[in-house]
Coordinates of C-alpha atoms in Angstrom, one line a residue:
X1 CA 23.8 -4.7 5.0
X2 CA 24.4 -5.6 1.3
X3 CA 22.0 -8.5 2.4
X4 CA 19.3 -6.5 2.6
X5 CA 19.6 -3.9 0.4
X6 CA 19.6 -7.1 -1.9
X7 CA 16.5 -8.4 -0.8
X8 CA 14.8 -4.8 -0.8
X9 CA 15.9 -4.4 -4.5
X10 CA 14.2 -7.4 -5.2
X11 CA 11.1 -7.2 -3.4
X12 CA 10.3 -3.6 -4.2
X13 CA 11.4 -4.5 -8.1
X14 CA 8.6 -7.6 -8.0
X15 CA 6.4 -5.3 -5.6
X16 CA 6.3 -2.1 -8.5
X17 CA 5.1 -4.9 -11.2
X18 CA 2.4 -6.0 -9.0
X19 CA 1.3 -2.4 -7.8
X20 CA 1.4 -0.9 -11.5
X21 CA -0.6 -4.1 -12.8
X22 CA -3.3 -2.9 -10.1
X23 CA -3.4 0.6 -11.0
X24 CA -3.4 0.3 -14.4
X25 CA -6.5 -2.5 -14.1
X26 CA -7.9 0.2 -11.4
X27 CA -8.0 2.8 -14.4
X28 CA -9.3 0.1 -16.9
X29 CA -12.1 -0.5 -13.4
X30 CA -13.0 3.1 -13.2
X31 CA -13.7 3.3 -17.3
X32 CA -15.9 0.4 -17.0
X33 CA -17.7 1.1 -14.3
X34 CA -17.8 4.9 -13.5
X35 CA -17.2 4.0 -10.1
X36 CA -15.0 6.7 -8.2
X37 CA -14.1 4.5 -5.7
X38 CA -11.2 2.8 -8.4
X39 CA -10.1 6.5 -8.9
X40 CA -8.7 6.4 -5.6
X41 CA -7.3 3.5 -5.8
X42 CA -5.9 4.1 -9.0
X43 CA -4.2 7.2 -7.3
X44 CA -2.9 5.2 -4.0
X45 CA -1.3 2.1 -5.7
X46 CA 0.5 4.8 -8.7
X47 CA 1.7 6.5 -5.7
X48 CA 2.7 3.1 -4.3
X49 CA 4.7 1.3 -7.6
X50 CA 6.1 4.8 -8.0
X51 CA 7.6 4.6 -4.5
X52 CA 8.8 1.3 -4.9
X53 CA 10.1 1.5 -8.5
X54 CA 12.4 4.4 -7.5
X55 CA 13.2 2.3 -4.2
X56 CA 14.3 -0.1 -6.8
X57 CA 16.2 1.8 -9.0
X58 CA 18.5 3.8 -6.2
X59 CA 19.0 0.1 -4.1
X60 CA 20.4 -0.8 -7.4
X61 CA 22.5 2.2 -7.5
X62 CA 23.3 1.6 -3.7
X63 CA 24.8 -1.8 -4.4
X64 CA 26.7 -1.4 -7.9
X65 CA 28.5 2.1 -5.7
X66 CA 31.1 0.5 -3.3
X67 CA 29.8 2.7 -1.1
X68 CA 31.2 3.4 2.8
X69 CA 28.8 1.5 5.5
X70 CA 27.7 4.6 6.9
X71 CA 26.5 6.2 3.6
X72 CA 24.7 3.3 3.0
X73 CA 22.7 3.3 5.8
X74 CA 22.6 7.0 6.0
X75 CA 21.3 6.8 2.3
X76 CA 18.4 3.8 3.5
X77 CA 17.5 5.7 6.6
X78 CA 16.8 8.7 4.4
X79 CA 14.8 6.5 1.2
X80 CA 12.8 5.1 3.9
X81 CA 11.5 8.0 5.7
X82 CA 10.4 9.6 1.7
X83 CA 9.3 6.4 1.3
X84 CA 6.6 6.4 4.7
X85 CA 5.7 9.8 3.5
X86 CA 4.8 8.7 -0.1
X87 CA 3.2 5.4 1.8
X88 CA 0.6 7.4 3.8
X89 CA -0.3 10.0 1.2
X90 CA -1.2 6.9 -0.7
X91 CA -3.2 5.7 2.5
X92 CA -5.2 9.1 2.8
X93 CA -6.1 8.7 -0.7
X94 CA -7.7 5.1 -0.3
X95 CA -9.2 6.4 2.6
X96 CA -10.7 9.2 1.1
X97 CA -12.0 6.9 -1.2
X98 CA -13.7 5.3 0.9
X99 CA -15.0 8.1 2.9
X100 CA -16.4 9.5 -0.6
X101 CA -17.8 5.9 -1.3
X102 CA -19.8 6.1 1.9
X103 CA -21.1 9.6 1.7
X104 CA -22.5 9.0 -2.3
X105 CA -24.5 6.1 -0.9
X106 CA -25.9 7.4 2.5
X107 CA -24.5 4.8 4.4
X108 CA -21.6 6.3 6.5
X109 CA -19.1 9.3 6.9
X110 CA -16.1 9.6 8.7
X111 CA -13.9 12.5 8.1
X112 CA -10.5 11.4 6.5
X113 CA -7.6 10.6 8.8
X114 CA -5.0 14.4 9.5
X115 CA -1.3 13.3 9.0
X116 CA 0.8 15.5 10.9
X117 CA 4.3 16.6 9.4
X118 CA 6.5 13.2 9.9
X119 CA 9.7 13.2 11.7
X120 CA 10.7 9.9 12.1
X121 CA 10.1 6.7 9.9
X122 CA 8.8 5.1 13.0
X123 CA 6.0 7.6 13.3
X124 CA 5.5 7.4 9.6
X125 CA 5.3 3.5 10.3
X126 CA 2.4 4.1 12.7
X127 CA 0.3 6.7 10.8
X128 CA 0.6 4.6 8.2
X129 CA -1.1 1.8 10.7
X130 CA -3.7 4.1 12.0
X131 CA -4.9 4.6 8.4
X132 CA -5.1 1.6 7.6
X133 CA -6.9 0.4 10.0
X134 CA -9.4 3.3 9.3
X135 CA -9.3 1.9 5.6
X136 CA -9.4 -1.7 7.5
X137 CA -12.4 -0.4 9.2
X138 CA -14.3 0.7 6.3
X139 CA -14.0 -1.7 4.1
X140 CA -15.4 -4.3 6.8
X141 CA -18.4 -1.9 6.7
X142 CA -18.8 -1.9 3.0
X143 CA -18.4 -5.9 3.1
X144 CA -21.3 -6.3 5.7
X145 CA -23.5 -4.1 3.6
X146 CA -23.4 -6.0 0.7
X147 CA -21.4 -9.3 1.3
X148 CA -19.9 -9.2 -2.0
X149 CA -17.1 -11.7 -2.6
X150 CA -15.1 -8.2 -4.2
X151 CA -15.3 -6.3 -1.0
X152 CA -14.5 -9.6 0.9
X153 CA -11.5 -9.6 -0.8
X154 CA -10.9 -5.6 -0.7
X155 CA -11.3 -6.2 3.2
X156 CA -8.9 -9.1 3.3
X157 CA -6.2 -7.1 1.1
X158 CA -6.1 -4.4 3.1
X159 CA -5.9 -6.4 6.8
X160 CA -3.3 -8.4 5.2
X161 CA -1.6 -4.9 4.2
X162 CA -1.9 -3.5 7.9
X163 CA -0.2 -6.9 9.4
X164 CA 2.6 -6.2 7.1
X165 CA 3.2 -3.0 8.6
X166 CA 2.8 -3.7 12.1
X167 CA 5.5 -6.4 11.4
X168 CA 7.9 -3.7 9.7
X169 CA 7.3 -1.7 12.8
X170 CA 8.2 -4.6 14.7
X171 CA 11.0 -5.8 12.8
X172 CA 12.6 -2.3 12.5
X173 CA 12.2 -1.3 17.0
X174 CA 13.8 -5.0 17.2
X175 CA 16.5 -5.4 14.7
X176 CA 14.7 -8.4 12.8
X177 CA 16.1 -9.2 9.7
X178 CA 13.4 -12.4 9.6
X179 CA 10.8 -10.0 10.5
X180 CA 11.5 -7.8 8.2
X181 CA 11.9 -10.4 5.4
X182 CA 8.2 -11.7 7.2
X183 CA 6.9 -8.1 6.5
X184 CA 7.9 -7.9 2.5
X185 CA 5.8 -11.8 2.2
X186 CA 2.9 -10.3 4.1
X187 CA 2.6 -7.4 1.6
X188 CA 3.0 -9.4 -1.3
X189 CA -0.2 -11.8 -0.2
X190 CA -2.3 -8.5 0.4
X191 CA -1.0 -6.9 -3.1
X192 CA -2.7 -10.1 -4.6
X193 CA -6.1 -10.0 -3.2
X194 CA -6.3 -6.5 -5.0
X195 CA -4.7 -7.7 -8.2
X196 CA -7.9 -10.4 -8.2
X197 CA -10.0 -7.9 -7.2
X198 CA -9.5 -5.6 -10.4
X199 CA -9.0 -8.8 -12.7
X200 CA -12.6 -10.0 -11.3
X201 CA -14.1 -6.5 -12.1
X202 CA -12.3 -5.7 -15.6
X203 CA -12.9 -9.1 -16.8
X204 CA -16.8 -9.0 -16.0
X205 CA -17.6 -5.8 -17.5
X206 CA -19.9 -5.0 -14.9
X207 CA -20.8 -2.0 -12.6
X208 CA -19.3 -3.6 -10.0
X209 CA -19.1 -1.0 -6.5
X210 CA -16.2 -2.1 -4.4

C-alpha cells in the first residue's frame, strides 16, 4: 500500500508541474491570440494540476501519518472518487470548448456531454471516458478541417489521455499494480503533446486556432 501511495505522490507531484506549465502557457495562448478555445483549456488543466497538487500534498501527509491500513485505503478510496469528480468537470470544460469552437466557425455542434451525480469512482472512471472520447471525437474533426500539425497534436494528446484512463479502469476492476503504474506513463505522454502544443503557439506569436 505504501508502494503506491509512493508512486502516486510522485507522479501526481511531477503531473501538477506539467499541468500548471500548460495552463499557465494556455493563459499566455489565449492573450496572444484571442482564441477562446485556450480559455477552456486554461480552465480544464487548472482544474486538473489543482486536483493533482492537492493529491500530492495529502499522499504526503498519508505516508509521513503511521496511519492504520484501513484508514489508508479508506482515505485513497475517498481522494479518488473527489478526484474523478474534479477529473470530469475538467473534461466538460474542454469539451465545451470545443463545442463553442465549432459553433463560432459554422462547422459543427454537438451539445456538451450531461454528467450525472457520481457514486462510484468506477462510474466516474467511465464518464470520464465517454467525454473524452467526445473531446477525442472533436478534435479529430477540427484536425481534418484544417490538418494543422497543432490540432494533430491536440488530437493525439487527448487519445493518448483516453488510453490512460481506459487502463486506470482496467487496472483498478483487476487489481493491477503494473497497469496502474502503465496508466500514470500513458498520461504523462499525452500531458506532453499539449505542453508542445502551447510552447508551439506562445512562442510563434500567432493567431493560431486549435
Amino acid at each position: 500500500m505504501r508502494f503506491i501511495l509512493t508512486l502516486t505522490l510522485g507522479t501526481n507531484a511531477i503531473g501538477a508541474l506539467i499541468l500548471f506549465s500548460i495552463s499557465y502557457l494556455s493563459f499566455k495562448a489565449l492573450k496572444m491570440t484571442k482564441v477562446r478555445f485556450f480559455l477552456f483549456l486554461f480552465l480544464g488543466f487548472s482544474i486538473l494540476g489543482v486536483d493533482s497538487f492537492l493529491k500530492a500534498v495529502i499522499f504526503s501527509i498519508l505516508l509521513a501519518t503511521p496511519a492504520p491500513r484501513v484508514v489508508m485505503y479508506v482515505s485513497t478510496l475517498t481522494l479518488s472518487i473527489l478526484s474523478t469528480l474534479a477529473e470530469v468537470f475538467a473534461y466538460i470544460l474542454i469539451a465545451l470548448g470545443y463545442t463553442d469552437y465549432f459553433r463560432s466557425y459554422g462547422k459543427l455542434f454537438l451539445a456538451a456531454p450531461i454528467v450525472p451525480v457520481l457514486a462510484v469512482h468506477l462510474s466516474g472512471l467511465i464518464i470520464a471516458i465517454f467525454l473524452l472520447l467526445y473531446i477525442v471525437f472533436q478534435a479529430f474533426t477540427a484536425y481534418v478541417h484544417s490538418r494543422k500539425r497543432n490540432q494533430l497534436l491536440v488530437m493525439v494528446g487527448f487519445s493518448t489521455i483516453l488510453l490512460s484512463r481506459i487502463l486506470r479502469l482496467i487496472a483498478i476492476t483487476a487489481f493491477s499494480d503494473s497497469l496502474f503504474i502503465a496508466s500514470n506513463l500513458v498520461y504523462f505522454a499525452g500531458l506532453l503533446c499539449f505542453l508542445i502544443v502551447v510552447l508551439m503557439v506562445t512562442r510563434s506569436g500567432k493567431e493560431t486556432k486549435v
